[in-house]
Every structure is written in structure tokens, then in C-alpha cells.
Amino acid sequence: MAAFPWHARSRNYVSESEMCKLESIPLDFGDYHPLKPITVTESKTKKMNRKGSTSSTSSSSSSSMLDPLSSVLDGTDPLSLFAAAADPVTTAATMDSTRKKRDKDDSSAVGSDFEPWSSKRGDILARYTTTEKLSINLYMGSEKGKATTTGSAVSEKVRTRLEELDDLEEGSQKELLNLTQQDYMNRIEELNQSLKDAWSSDQKVKALKIVIQCSKLLSDTTVIQFYPSKFVLITDILDTFGKLVYERILSMCMDSRVSLPDNFSPESVNDTAKETCLNWFFKIASIRELIPRFYVEAAILKCNKFLSKMGISECLPRLTSMIRGIGDPLVAVYARAYLCRVGMEVAPQLKESLNENFFDFLLTFKQIHGDTVQNQLVVQCVEIPLYLTLYSPAIDWILQCIAYRAPEVLLTEMMERCKNLGNNALLLNSIMSAFRAEFIAARSMDFIGMIKECDESGFPKHLLFRSLGLNLALADPPESDRLQILNEAWKVITKLKNPQDYINCAEVWVEYTCRHFTKREVNTVLADVIKHMTPDRAFEDAYPQLQSIIQKVITYIYDFSLLFSVEKFLPFLDMFQKESVRVEVCKCIMESFIKHQQESTKDPVILNALLHICKTMHDSVNALTLEDEKRMLAALINGFIKMVSFGRDFEQQLSFYVEARSMFCNLEPVLVQLIHSVNQLAMETRKVMKGNHSRKTAAFVRACVAFCFITIPSLSGIFTRLNLYLHSGQVALANQCLSQADAFFKAAVSLVPEVPKMINVDGKMRPSDTFLLEFLCNFFSTLLVVPDHPEQGVLFLVRGLLNVIQDYTWEDNSDDKVRIYTNVLHLLSAMTQEAYIYHVDKVDSNDTLYGGDSKFLTEINKLCETVIAQILDHLKTLGKEETLKRQSQLALHFFNTILAHGDLRNNKLNQLSVNLWNLAQKHGFADTSTMVTTLEYIKKRSKQPEMSHFTDLALRLPLQSRT
Amino acid sequence: MGTALDIKIKRANKVYRCGEVLSGVVVITSKDTVQHQGISLTMEGSVNLQLSAKSVGVFEAFYNSVKPIQIINSTIEMVKPGKLPSGKTEIPFEFPLHTKGNKVLYETYHGVFVNIQYTLRCDMRRSLLAKDLTKTCEFIVHSLSQKGKLMPSPVDFTITPETLQNVKERASLPKFLIRGHLSSTNCIITQPLTGQLIVENAEAAVKSIELQLVRVETCGCAEGYARDATEIQNIQIADGDVCRGLPVPIYMVFPRLFTCPTLETTNFKVEFEVNIVVLLHDDHLITENFPLKLCRM
């Protein structure tokens, strides 16, 4: 094939752009604009006709400007209306009149503000553990004929089967000794499972036996420090059982597949269900031992609903007084806790028995110091303070149930009652953890007084202060008392000898201090913590608490200049000597900085401290660090770097970046950020100088460019490097650093051959061609304005790039190379124009340099010829059956290029385009609609001035029908 | 599986009283048609007495068990000999509960030496080749409410070492004072036994306090009788060393079937008692006995 010479269409970019521009319409700024916030004030009042309920916040903001979306939602949307009505917190807060009515309805259900048992159980399991050996003692079937055969309605068949069952397990006494805590928990879980199995295989009696045996374990107080956890495990089983029985009876009530409504009345329960339910109660009433009888009956308390309306309200007081028979005070108090828990679930409106439970407990309180208990403790080698803490979960729970939505008077009464008991530390603690924080906070001074009066030997005082502190963190005490409270409390806390006790207390009180006082007090507190935790490296055992102290400090003091002026803050950080913890803490601080710092800073204190912190994070990175972790650290450090600004002191800024580079060299994203920052700095300088660099600024900008140039090679990502080279080159060009820009572009050109075929994107291997294509196109558009180097040949960079593209090993069956070549044609056509489409300010591009010199144009045309030859060659190789479709596409692509950039008045070029058009259609792979639109486009263009030759062209382009 | 016979009594709890009509259905399920020689239903009620080995010689106990006393016995022919279609056939029935003569329908009671039981038996007679089918089903009789008002008879009691009867060495006993009361010893069988108990003081730790329900069954007549007391159930009301001075509730539900209103006839007697048993830690056992009178209202 003969070589086709290229004739670029000469273009007048200015007139073209004029022609293509949308018609501009003068804007009246007072008018409506879709993106302008809507100011709706009148219509608002019309919509807001729902008794001024929850919208207090929105109505205040609505007066000025409103987001159109929120304004719609606020007024008329039925969903939000509904949600607002359903939200108990907000409605309760505002609608006082409806509140009373609501409360009446609500009393039958516990609201979401009641902390459920499920949230407590984990804590208890984690807190009450033991290393002692445990034992489980189960007698199966030892109560034959008493507990099981009371049922009258048991048919013969069932009875014989039950007897068989009894025989199977008669006297099968299992005693498991020497279990570790974990074994024990597994066993209990097995029992839970076998309960479910027995139930589902219709062995109701066996299920009952399992439950009885399990609850019997609760009367055993050997290994007393494990008792609270044991209680949790076993009551889980009881809950399961209660649910199974309830659901079973409920399912019996289903008449013709319609289940009962939630609040059914006993009259709607059919006789069979009632009889079954009654049977359960009779069976349970005949359980010999007190504790299992109590627990099992409490577990199915809810089933009373099937029998009578008053059932539960009669049952609760009876069960409450039944607990009086339990001699061991610890066992009894947990039984009470269980009853309260079931009571709250089933009938939260029955408060009397809750109170009764607590008063009964107070009556038996003296037992704790009785001989029986004391002897037991001596045998088990348990100290009184530890023993007393075992009561906390149960008492806390009971008090929480009582305090829930209770009137102030009741709480005061409870407090007085506790006061009157001799050693009331335990109760005091529970009151503080169960009652509303506001209630406690208002009486803080009273509480401090009471705590001081407590007997030292009993319940540990530091726990009392801790509980008080927890309340004060949630609610504010009266203004006048605040300092005194802190002084009184800290006086005691600082005297604590045991570092663990100390830190547990201090951790809580730090929050109070931060909340109400200035940095001076916080500093003192921190200093005190340091003083206590440094001897014997006590901090090593207290990292979680220390960490939470830091967290509390930074949540309250988020002004970092203030924070770092707290003298003891940094020394406090020094206590974190374990690296993982240290990094965690640094992360927290940085997160808070990024979240709260609004303005960029140059405060040397902040910079120094944060650089130190960032350095710590950076230094924790090693070969084993996970990608995610690195990403996160880098993001934090980047956030910091972005917030640093020295204002007009650009040199200072640059030297900061230089320092940062040396510090964070292991985190690639940070280096990338630094390069961008430095580039930005250079552009900033240019802006300040309005494009005319002085000698000094020119030198500074070159320094910036140099920074980038030496930093980029240390990066590993190939496209990161390529893009940064290009980007930095553009910046250099903009700042009239021509030789530096050349260096960047040369570096980019020489880097292209290294691009691998596959690259790693987000952990997956992907072919790199699309990325390369994108980069090269971007590169071409920059190259248009890069002036030729006086000592190198014409179009040195373009030639270099073409050579690299030529030599690059492309994917065998891809057309990328040709696509790039067509793009090169676009570039070269643009280069032949008299005035280029765009320029860099204060940089003379080739159009000015050569001034349309014919030699220059010939050079370009030569290049074009070569490129066209390459394209045509490639098209020829695609002549095979399986590649015809690609050939057709490429041909059309090339055709479009010629159409857009070529001068079709040239005969050869005209002929070539016709050939390409035919080639595209030749094998029927062309998309007809595309062809039609292309043709229409040509016809349209032909009507424009100086485009008449398009008419001829259009005539020469036949449209192939699909057939 | 062939043919199955079942009796379904209408009331879920199967409880009937004298004068009421016992109704229900006999259900016959079969895959094929059933050929039979007639289906009959029998209602029976009887008192079974047995002499304990303790009060009579062993052999006598075996052979001389007192003849059962029949209370009620009637049979009706439900279906004449013929065929039943395949599938499920339900035949309803009704039995009026009436006694002949001056016999009384005693309340159902399952004891050790006295048993009062009522059954329904359905018989399906079949030809020689197939076995006769029988199904029995127990139903429960409650006696009619007793006339007149029940007079509550509360009892207060105090237990100290001095009040105990069969003590050998009174000196070795630990000191204790237990007070309490029962709301009534005349009890309605459907209501629980209630009361309370206070351990005012006790030198030794309390291990357990239990309520023991005891039946006293007497069989025989003028020429000699056997009287036996056996435990029905034992309910713990206190476990461990209870708090001094705090009243512990006494509460016991009377178990169904194993208790009935106190019964006194010429041939046998059924009576009930309750024991309050206090077990001390040094294994001293203190028992206080209260005879009860149960009735149905």
C-alpha cells in the first residue's frame, strides 16, 4: 500500500468554540435558581399543623433557609409523621398532656430506656470467674412418683412411656467433679441443648427434670466467687424453658389457625390449653425442694396469663415471700433478682413486689455478718470485700427495676432505708449504679458524706467512688458543689495504695474533671495519675484504663493548642510503652485532631507534638503490618499534613514538607500527599507572584520542583509515579521551569516501557492497558504545549514517546497500540495549527517558536505518514475471520479521526476515508445506526461554510443495508 | 396398624360430679371396613382395698385383700353387630352419673391401700378370626360440694425443746424457739394450705424446714382394722439457715388424685395430716403434727 501523506485540517479554534458554545443568557440573580436554598416561611406554618410536637428544632431553623428535601419531610411526609409519633423519647419530652395517657398504656411494656438483662449478662460472666474446680451433681429420676405422676389427664399410653423413661434414668446420678470453669460452662450449654432436644422430641417430663436439676445447682454455693456467673448460665436455661412452655400452650390456643392476640384474656383460652397449663403448675407445686420449685415456677410465670387475669399479680407476692425460706443470703438475693427480672418482663406494672423484694432483702441483710455465712467464707478462703462484691449484680438489678420510671419520693425513701442499716456500703454502691444519674448527681455531697462514714473493712471504698464518678460523668451536680466534690473525691482516690484500684477510680473521675474544670485541674489529675502509675511500672497492667483516660481527655479538650499546653499530657503519653497500645493511642489522638481541627495551624507546640505522635505511628510500620493498617495510618498522617500551613512563609512550609518526608518515608501514600502538597505550594507561589516570578521565587519554585523530582522515584506504584511525573511536569511548566519540566517528561517517557501487563488494583490483578491508555492520552494533551528543547531535535519528546510505544510489548490480540496511534494523529494535527488550542501562561509553545515553519510542518507530516502506515498495516493483519469485527471497529475509528482532523479536500485522504468506510461495512460487522448517524453528521457538516466538499464525500459513502 | 379404638371424653380435665352427664365420643379408625359383633361401653367405679403387709401376715395380704366395693356399674350397647365404614367413625355417647340405692359416688382417690377409681371401657367384639378390641379410659369424679359453711380453724403453735414429747436427753438438745400458725386445719381441697412460721431463735443452724403431707388410710371393720400412715409429698419451705425473726410462708398445694375430701365409711377411712419437719444442722429432727380435714366446696 502506498504511503498516505497526512493533511491536517487547519482550524480556527476561536470561531469553532464560538459556534459550539451554548447561547448565553444574562442571569438575573434575584431569580429562582435550582441550587439556591429555598426560603419557605409561609407555607411552612400551613403544613405544621400537628400540635407543635417534635419539630422544635426544625421550626427554628426553618425561618431562614431550608433544604428542600428536609422541608418536604418535615411537613407532610406521612412516614416522618408516624415516626415522630412513635418515638417515645421525643414525644415524652414535649407532649406533656398526652404523656400521662401514654404512660398508662406503656406501663404494660418496658420502654427502650430500660437496660435489659442481656446487656448485663456478658459483664457478669466476664467479671465473676474462678480457677477453682467446680462440680455438677445431677440426679435424674430420683423423684419418681412424686414430681411426675401427678397429672390426671395423662393418658395410659403416655403414662407407661413416662415410666419407661423413668426406668431408663432411674437413679442415674451423675456427678461431675473437677471441672474447670470452661468445662462447667460447656456442660451447662449441653444441658441447655438437651433440654431443647428433649422438648422437641416430646419428652416434656425429661425436659422438666433437666430444668429442676439445673435450678438445683443454684442452691450450691461452693466456689462462691463463681456464683453470679453460674446464676447467669442457669437462668438462661430457665428462660429457654419458660419460653418453650409458654409457646407450647400458646400454640394449643390456636383455634382454626388464628393465634391469640398479644393481650388475650383468659376467657379466650380453650379448655385443653388451660388444663395443660394447670398441669404444669400442679407438677411444679409438688417439687420437693424449695429452690428448684421457686425457680421453675418463676420461669413459667407468664403462663399464668392463660388461667386468670389476676394470676400474675397474685403469684408475684407469693413467690416473693417464698424466697424468705432461702437461708443463704447470696442465693436468696439472686433468686430475688430473677423474680424481678421475670416480673419486669411479664408484668412491669406490678411494682409492689419489686419493692417488697428489696425490703425483704434489707431485713435479711444482717445475715451477711451472721455465723453461717462467716464460717462458709472461712472454709472457702474468701475475704469479706470480695464476698460483698458478689451481691452487686443482683442488687443492682433489683434496684434498677425499682428505679425504672419511679417517682423521686420512692428513691429518697430507698436511700433513707439504706442509710439506716449499719454497713451500707454495698447498698450505697448499688443505689449509685441503679438510680438515675441526675438523682445521684444532685445529692453528690450527701453521697460523699455517706461514703466517708462507711465501714472500711467491708465493701471496698474505691468502688463506691468509682460508682459515684460514673454517675457524675453522666449528669451534672449543682454548680456550687462541683469543686468541692472533686476535692473530696480526689483526696480519697489519691490515697489508694493499690495501683489497680487507683486507676479504676481515676479513670472514671478524669471524665468529671474534664467536663467541668479547666486545663489546670486536668493537668493536676494527670500528674497524679503519672505519679501513681510510674513506680514499679504499674502502668503496664493498666493500659486499657490509661487509654480510656486519654480518650476522655481528648473528647473534652479538642482544642489542640490547649491540649498540648496541658503540661502533663505528653509525659502521660510516655507511659504507653507497649508499642501496640501506643500506636492505638496515637491513632485516637490523630483521629480527634482531624475531626476537630477546623483551621490549618502553624503552632510549633502542636506541630512538634503531633509530628512526634505521627512519627510513633509511622515507626510502628514493619514488614508484617497489614495493608489496611498502613492505609489507615497514612490517612491519619495525611490528614495532619493537610492541616499544617505557615501562611505566606512558603520556605518554612517547604522545609516542613522536607522534614515530613524524612520522617514518613515508609508510608507511600504520605509521600504522594507530600508531592501533591509541594506542587500545590509551587502553584500557590505562582498565584502570589501573579505568574511573574522574581529571582527569589523562581529559585524557590525550582526547589519545590526538585523536591518532587527526587521524591517520585522512591515510590513503588508505577502509575503513581507516571501520573506524578506528568503532574509535576505540568506544575514545572506552569512555573516556567522548562528544563525541569522536560526532565519530568523524559522520566515519564523512559518509565513507560516498565509498565507491566498486569497490575495490582485493590488486591486483584488487572490488565494495565486501560490505565496506560488513559495516561498516554493525558500525556499527549500536555505534550502539545511543551516547547521543543533548543538543543534536541524537533518534537524530541513526541518522537521519544512514539519509539517507546513502538517497542512496548503490547498484548498480542489488542488494538491498543493503534488506538494510541490514532490519538497521536490528533496530537500531531493539533500541532500543525497556526495557533494552538491552549497555552501555558508565559510559556511559548511550538506554534510561537516555529511560527508555522515549513520544515517543522514537514517533520510533523513525516511522522503522520509513518503513523498512518502503522495503522493501515495493523488493519491489514486483522483480515482474518475471527478478527473482522475488530477490523471494522478500528476502521470506523480511524475514519472518524480523519473526518475530524484531516483535510478531506486532499484527494488521497478523501480516497482513504472512503476505503475505510467501505472496509468498516465490508463484512457486515458495522453497527447500522452508528453508520447512519455518521452519515447524517457529514451531511450536516457539509452545510457549514467551507465544508462543501463533504457533500461529495457523503455521496461517495454508500450505506450497506443489513441484508 | 389395623383398627384402633379410642375414647374421647368431652371435658378436657375429665372431671364430673354426681348427677352430671358424662359425654364423649368413641372413635374408631381403620383403613378398611370393620366387621364386628357389637360395640359396648361400660362405666365402672369401685373402691379397691388392700391390707398392708405390716398389719397382716404377708400371705394374708396377698390373698385376703378385701373384696372391691362396687360403686357404679352400667353397660350400654352402642352399635349392633354389623360393619363400620373405613376411615374415622365417631360414635357419641352419654352416661348419666347416678348411683343405685343409697350408694355414694366417692371422689376419685389414688392411695396406697385405698384406691377409688372410675373407668370407661369400650369393647368391640369381633368374630373368631380377629381379636376383640378393648379400650379403657379413666375419668375423674369430684364429690359434690359439702353443705354448710366451712368454719376456719386457725392453729397457732410454738415449738421449743420443752414441747417435744419423745426426747431421751432433753439436756443435749440445742435451744430453739419456733413459732407459727396455720390459717386453718379445715381445708378446701382446691385451696392451698397456708400459714407462716418464724424461727425466733435457734442455737443450731437450721438445715431445712419441710411440710410433709401424710395420708392415713384405715381398712377393715368391727372385727379388726389396719391403719397406715404414708407420705404423699414433702415440700421444702426453707432451705438453709433462715433469717431469724422473719416469717417464712407455709404454702402447699394439695396434689390432685392423691388427695380427696376426708372420707369416713363403714369399711374404710381416708384422712390426712400435715407434719412440719424442722431439720437442724446437727441432724436433730423436730416434727410437729397437725391433722387436717379436707373438704370440697
CSV table of C-alpha atoms in Angstrom, one decimal, chain B:
chain,number,residue,atom,x,y,z
B,1,MET,CA,-51.9,-50.9,62.3
B,2,GLY,CA,-55.5,-52.3,61.6
B,3,THR,CA,-58.2,-50.9,63.7
B,4,ALA,CA,-57.8,-48.5,66.5
B,5,LEU,CA,-60.3,-47.7,69.3
B,6,ASP,CA,-60.2,-44.6,71.3
B,7,ILE,CA,-62.4,-42.9,73.9
B,8,LYS,CA,-62.6,-39.2,74.0
B,9,ILE,CA,-64.2,-37.6,76.9
B,10,LYS,CA,-65.7,-34.2,76.2
B,11,ARG,CA,-64.3,-32.3,79.2
B,12,ALA,CA,-60.6,-31.7,78.9
B,13,ASN,CA,-60.0,-32.3,82.6
B,14,LYS,CA,-62.3,-35.3,82.6
B,15,VAL,CA,-63.9,-34.2,85.9
B,16,TYR,CA,-67.5,-35.0,86.5
B,17,ARG,CA,-69.8,-34.8,89.5
B,18,CYS,CA,-72.7,-36.9,90.7
B,19,GLY,CA,-75.8,-36.1,88.7
B,20,GLU,CA,-74.0,-34.8,85.7
B,21,VAL,CA,-73.9,-36.4,82.3
B,22,LEU,CA,-70.6,-37.9,81.2
B,23,SER,CA,-70.4,-37.4,77.5
B,24,GLY,CA,-67.9,-38.0,74.8
B,25,VAL,CA,-67.2,-40.0,71.6
B,26,VAL,CA,-65.8,-43.3,70.8
B,27,VAL,CA,-63.5,-43.0,67.8
B,28,ILE,CA,-62.8,-45.9,65.6
B,29,THR,CA,-60.2,-45.5,62.9
B,30,SER,CA,-59.4,-48.1,60.3
B,31,LYS,CA,-58.2,-48.4,56.8
B,32,ASP,CA,-60.7,-51.0,55.8
B,33,THR,CA,-64.3,-51.6,56.7
B,34,VAL,CA,-64.6,-53.2,60.1
B,35,GLN,CA,-66.8,-56.2,60.7
B,36,HIS,CA,-67.8,-56.6,64.3
B,37,GLN,CA,-70.2,-58.4,66.7
B,38,GLY,CA,-71.3,-55.3,68.5
B,39,ILE,CA,-69.7,-52.4,70.4
B,40,SER,CA,-70.5,-51.8,74.1
B,41,LEU,CA,-69.5,-49.2,76.6
B,42,THR,CA,-69.2,-49.9,80.3
B,43,MET,CA,-68.9,-47.4,83.1
B,44,GLU,CA,-67.4,-48.8,86.3
B,45,GLY,CA,-66.5,-47.3,89.6
B,46,SER,CA,-65.1,-49.2,92.6
B,47,VAL,CA,-63.1,-48.9,95.8
B,48,ASN,CA,-60.1,-51.3,96.0
B,49,LEU,CA,-58.9,-52.0,99.4
B,50,GLN,CA,-55.6,-53.7,100.3
B,51,LEU,CA,-54.2,-54.7,103.6
B,52,SER,CA,-50.7,-53.7,104.2
B,53,ALA,CA,-48.0,-56.3,104.9
B,54,LYS,CA,-47.3,-54.6,108.1
B,55,SER,CA,-50.7,-55.1,109.7
B,56,VAL,CA,-51.4,-58.6,108.4
B,57,GLY,CA,-49.2,-61.5,107.5
B,58,VAL,CA,-47.6,-61.4,104.1
B,59,PHE,CA,-49.7,-64.2,102.6
B,60,GLU,CA,-52.8,-62.8,104.0
B,61,ALA,CA,-52.0,-59.6,102.4
B,62,PHE,CA,-51.9,-61.3,99.1
B,63,TYR,CA,-54.9,-63.4,99.3
B,64,ASN,CA,-57.1,-61.7,101.7
B,65,SER,CA,-57.1,-58.3,100.1
B,66,VAL,CA,-60.5,-57.1,100.8
B,67,LYS,CA,-63.1,-57.5,98.2
B,68,PRO,CA,-63.6,-54.5,96.0
B,69,ILE,CA,-66.6,-52.4,96.7
B,70,GLN,CA,-68.5,-51.6,93.6
B,71,ILE,CA,-70.0,-48.1,93.4
B,72,ILE,CA,-71.3,-47.9,90.0
B,73,ASN,CA,-71.6,-50.3,87.0
B,74,SER,CA,-73.6,-49.9,83.9
B,75,THR,CA,-73.2,-51.0,80.3
B,76,ILE,CA,-74.8,-49.8,77.1
B,77,GLU,CA,-74.8,-51.3,73.7
B,78,MET,CA,-73.5,-48.7,71.3
B,79,VAL,CA,-73.7,-50.4,68.0
B,80,LYS,CA,-75.4,-53.6,67.0
B,81,PRO,CA,-73.3,-56.3,65.2
B,82,GLY,CA,-72.5,-55.2,61.7
B,83,LYS,CA,-70.0,-53.2,59.6
B,84,LEU,CA,-68.3,-49.9,60.1
B,85,PRO,CA,-67.1,-48.0,57.1
B,86,SER,CA,-63.4,-47.4,56.6
B,87,GLY,CA,-61.8,-44.2,57.9
B,88,LYS,CA,-62.7,-42.5,61.1
B,89,THR,CA,-66.0,-43.2,62.7
B,90,GLU,CA,-67.1,-41.2,65.8
B,91,ILE,CA,-69.9,-42.6,68.0
B,92,PRO,CA,-71.1,-40.2,70.6
B,93,PHE,CA,-72.3,-41.4,74.0
B,94,GLU,CA,-73.8,-40.0,77.2
B,95,PHE,CA,-73.9,-41.6,80.6
B,96,PRO,CA,-75.8,-40.0,83.4
B,97,LEU,CA,-73.8,-40.3,86.6
B,98,HIS,CA,-76.4,-41.7,89.1
B,99,THR,CA,-75.9,-44.3,91.8
B,100,LYS,CA,-78.3,-47.0,92.7
B,101,GLY,CA,-79.8,-47.2,96.1
B,102,ASN,CA,-78.0,-45.4,98.8
B,103,LYS,CA,-74.6,-45.8,97.4
B,104,VAL,CA,-72.4,-42.7,97.2
B,105,LEU,CA,-70.1,-41.6,94.4
B,106,TYR,CA,-66.9,-41.2,96.4
B,107,GLU,CA,-64.3,-38.8,95.0
B,108,THR,CA,-61.5,-40.3,92.9
B,109,TYR,CA,-58.6,-41.1,95.0
B,110,HIS,CA,-55.3,-42.8,94.4
B,111,GLY,CA,-53.7,-44.1,97.5
B,112,VAL,CA,-51.7,-46.9,98.7
B,113,PHE,CA,-54.2,-49.1,100.5
B,114,VAL,CA,-57.3,-47.4,99.3
B,115,ASN,CA,-58.0,-46.7,95.6
B,116,ILE,CA,-61.1,-45.2,94.3
B,117,GLN,CA,-61.2,-45.3,90.6
B,118,TYR,CA,-63.7,-44.7,87.8
B,119,THR,CA,-63.2,-46.0,84.3
B,120,LEU,CA,-65.0,-46.2,81.0
B,121,ARG,CA,-64.4,-49.3,79.0
B,122,CYS,CA,-65.3,-49.7,75.4
B,123,ASP,CA,-65.4,-53.3,74.0
B,124,MET,CA,-65.6,-54.2,70.4
B,125,ARG,CA,-66.5,-57.9,69.9
B,126,ARG,CA,-65.3,-59.4,66.8
B,127,SER,CA,-65.5,-62.7,65.0
B,128,LEU,CA,-63.3,-65.6,65.9
B,129,LEU,CA,-60.6,-64.6,63.5
B,130,ALA,CA,-60.0,-61.2,64.9
B,131,LYS,CA,-59.2,-60.3,68.4
B,132,ASP,CA,-61.7,-58.4,70.4
B,133,LEU,CA,-60.7,-54.8,70.9
B,134,THR,CA,-60.8,-53.0,74.3
B,135,LYS,CA,-60.0,-49.5,75.4
B,136,THR,CA,-60.3,-48.2,78.9
B,137,CYS,CA,-60.1,-44.7,80.0
B,138,GLU,CA,-60.2,-43.2,83.4
B,139,PHE,CA,-62.4,-40.3,84.3
B,140,ILE,CA,-62.4,-38.4,87.5
B,141,VAL,CA,-65.2,-37.9,89.9
B,142,HIS,CA,-65.4,-35.0,92.3
B,143,SER,CA,-67.8,-35.2,95.1
B,144,LEU,CA,-70.5,-32.7,95.5
B,145,SER,CA,-69.9,-29.6,97.5
B,146,GLN,CA,-70.4,-30.2,101.1
B,147,LYS,CA,-73.3,-28.4,102.6
B,148,GLY,CA,-72.8,-25.8,105.3
B,149,LYS,CA,-70.1,-23.3,105.8
B,150,LEU,CA,-66.6,-24.3,106.4
B,151,MET,CA,-65.5,-23.0,109.8
B,152,PRO,CA,-61.9,-21.9,109.6
B,153,SER,CA,-59.9,-23.3,112.4
B,154,PRO,CA,-56.6,-21.5,112.7
B,155,VAL,CA,-53.9,-23.1,114.8
B,156,ASP,CA,-51.1,-21.3,116.5
B,157,PHE,CA,-48.1,-23.3,117.5
B,158,THR,CA,-44.9,-22.9,119.3
B,159,ILE,CA,-42.1,-25.4,119.2
B,160,THR,CA,-39.4,-25.4,121.9
B,161,PRO,CA,-37.3,-28.3,123.3
B,162,GLU,CA,-39.8,-28.4,126.2
B,163,THR,CA,-42.8,-29.1,123.9
B,164,LEU,CA,-41.2,-32.1,122.4
B,165,GLN,CA,-42.5,-35.5,123.5
B,166,ASN,CA,-40.2,-38.4,122.7
B,167,VAL,CA,-36.9,-37.0,123.8
B,168,LYS,CA,-34.5,-39.0,125.8
B,169,GLU,CA,-31.9,-36.5,126.9
B,170,ARG,CA,-33.5,-33.1,126.9
B,171,ALA,CA,-30.3,-31.5,128.1
B,172,SER,CA,-28.4,-32.4,124.9
B,173,LEU,CA,-30.9,-30.5,122.7
B,174,PRO,CA,-29.9,-27.1,121.3
B,175,LYS,CA,-32.2,-24.3,122.4
B,176,PHE,CA,-34.7,-23.1,119.9
B,177,LEU,CA,-38.0,-21.3,119.6
B,178,ILE,CA,-40.1,-21.7,116.6
B,179,ARG,CA,-43.5,-20.1,116.3
B,180,GLY,CA,-46.0,-20.1,113.7
B,181,HIS,CA,-49.6,-20.6,112.7
B,182,LEU,CA,-51.7,-22.4,110.1
B,183,SER,CA,-54.6,-20.4,108.6
B,184,SER,CA,-56.9,-23.3,109.0
B,185,THR,CA,-56.7,-27.1,109.5
B,186,ASN,CA,-60.1,-27.3,107.8
B,187,CYS,CA,-59.0,-27.0,104.3
B,188,ILE,CA,-60.8,-26.7,101.0
B,189,ILE,CA,-59.0,-29.2,98.7
B,190,THR,CA,-58.7,-26.7,95.8
B,191,GLN,CA,-57.1,-24.1,98.0
B,192,PRO,CA,-53.6,-24.3,99.3
B,193,LEU,CA,-52.6,-24.9,102.8
B,194,THR,CA,-51.3,-21.6,104.1
B,195,GLY,CA,-49.7,-20.2,107.2
B,196,GLN,CA,-46.4,-18.9,108.4
B,197,LEU,CA,-43.5,-19.9,110.5
B,198,ILE,CA,-40.9,-17.9,112.4
B,199,VAL,CA,-37.7,-19.1,113.7
B,200,GLU,CA,-37.3,-16.8,116.6
B,201,ASN,CA,-34.0,-18.2,117.6
B,202,ALA,CA,-32.1,-21.4,117.3
B,203,GLU,CA,-28.7,-22.3,118.7
B,204,ALA,CA,-28.0,-24.8,115.9
B,205,ALA,CA,-28.2,-23.7,112.3
B,206,VAL,CA,-31.4,-24.7,110.5
B,207,LYS,CA,-30.8,-27.1,107.6
B,208,SER,CA,-34.2,-27.4,106.2
B,209,ILE,CA,-37.9,-26.9,107.0
B,210,GLU,CA,-40.4,-29.1,105.3
B,211,LEU,CA,-44.1,-29.7,105.1
B,212,GLN,CA,-44.9,-33.4,104.9
B,213,LEU,CA,-48.4,-34.3,103.7
B,214,VAL,CA,-49.4,-37.7,105.1
B,215,ARG,CA,-52.5,-39.8,104.3
B,216,VAL,CA,-53.9,-42.1,106.9
B,217,GLU,CA,-55.8,-45.0,105.4
B,218,THR,CA,-57.9,-47.3,107.5
B,219,CYS,CA,-59.3,-50.5,106.2
B,220,GLY,CA,-61.5,-53.1,107.8
B,221,CYS,CA,-64.5,-53.1,110.1
B,222,ALA,CA,-65.5,-54.0,113.5
B,223,GLU,CA,-63.6,-57.3,113.7
B,224,GLY,CA,-60.3,-55.6,113.2
B,225,TYR,CA,-58.8,-52.9,111.1
B,226,ALA,CA,-55.5,-51.8,109.7
B,227,ARG,CA,-54.4,-48.2,109.9
B,228,ASP,CA,-51.4,-47.0,107.9
B,229,ALA,CA,-49.9,-43.6,107.5
B,230,THR,CA,-47.8,-42.9,104.4
B,231,GLU,CA,-46.2,-39.8,102.9
B,232,ILE,CA,-47.9,-38.2,99.9
B,233,GLN,CA,-45.5,-35.4,99.3
B,234,ASN,CA,-42.8,-33.4,101.0
B,235,ILE,CA,-42.5,-29.8,100.3
B,236,GLN,CA,-39.5,-27.8,101.5
B,237,ILE,CA,-40.4,-24.3,102.6
B,238,ALA,CA,-37.0,-23.3,103.9
B,239,ASP,CA,-33.6,-24.2,102.8
B,240,GLY,CA,-30.6,-23.4,104.9
B,241,ASP,CA,-30.2,-21.3,107.9
B,242,VAL,CA,-33.2,-18.9,107.5
B,243,CYS,CA,-33.1,-15.4,108.8
B,244,ARG,CA,-34.2,-15.3,112.5
B,245,GLY,CA,-37.5,-13.5,113.2
B,246,LEU,CA,-38.5,-13.3,109.5
B,247,PRO,CA,-41.8,-15.1,108.8
B,248,VAL,CA,-41.4,-17.8,106.3
B,249,PRO,CA,-44.6,-18.6,104.4
B,250,ILE,CA,-46.2,-22.0,104.7
B,251,TYR,CA,-47.8,-22.9,101.4
B,252,MET,CA,-48.7,-26.2,99.9
B,253,VAL,CA,-51.0,-27.1,97.0
B,254,PHE,CA,-52.9,-30.3,97.6
B,255,PRO,CA,-52.0,-32.7,94.8
B,256,ARG,CA,-54.8,-33.9,92.6
B,257,LEU,CA,-55.8,-37.6,92.7
B,258,PHE,CA,-53.6,-38.2,95.7
B,259,THR,CA,-55.9,-36.3,97.9
B,260,CYS,CA,-59.6,-36.3,98.3
B,261,PRO,CA,-62.0,-34.8,100.9
B,262,THR,CA,-61.6,-36.6,104.2
B,263,LEU,CA,-63.6,-39.8,103.9
B,264,GLU,CA,-65.2,-42.0,106.6
B,265,THR,CA,-67.3,-45.0,105.7
B,266,THR,CA,-68.1,-48.3,107.4
B,267,ASN,CA,-65.4,-50.2,105.5
B,268,PHE,CA,-62.6,-47.7,105.2
B,269,LYS,CA,-61.4,-44.3,106.1
B,270,VAL,CA,-59.1,-41.8,104.3
B,271,GLU,CA,-57.7,-39.0,106.4
B,272,PHE,CA,-54.9,-36.5,106.0
B,273,GLU,CA,-52.3,-34.9,108.3
B,274,VAL,CA,-49.5,-32.5,107.8
B,275,ASN,CA,-46.2,-32.6,109.6
B,276,ILE,CA,-43.9,-29.6,110.0
B,277,VAL,CA,-40.5,-31.0,110.0
B,278,VAL,CA,-37.5,-28.9,111.1
B,279,LEU,CA,-34.1,-30.4,110.4
B,280,LEU,CA,-31.3,-28.8,112.3
B,281,HIS,CA,-27.7,-28.9,111.2
B,282,ASP,CA,-26.6,-31.3,113.9
B,283,ASP,CA,-29.3,-33.7,112.4
B,284,HIS,CA,-31.8,-33.2,115.0
B,285,LEU,CA,-35.3,-33.7,113.5
B,286,ILE,CA,-38.2,-31.9,115.0
B,287,THR,CA,-41.7,-32.8,113.9
B,288,GLU,CA,-45.0,-31.2,114.7
B,289,ASN,CA,-48.1,-33.0,113.6
B,290,PHE,CA,-51.4,-31.4,112.5
B,291,PRO,CA,-54.5,-33.5,111.5
B,292,LEU,CA,-56.3,-31.9,108.6
B,293,LYS,CA,-59.8,-32.1,107.5
B,294,LEU,CA,-60.2,-31.7,103.7
B,295,CYS,CA,-63.4,-30.9,102.0
B,296,ARG,CA,-64.7,-29.7,98.7
B,297,MET,CA,-66.7,-26.6,98.4
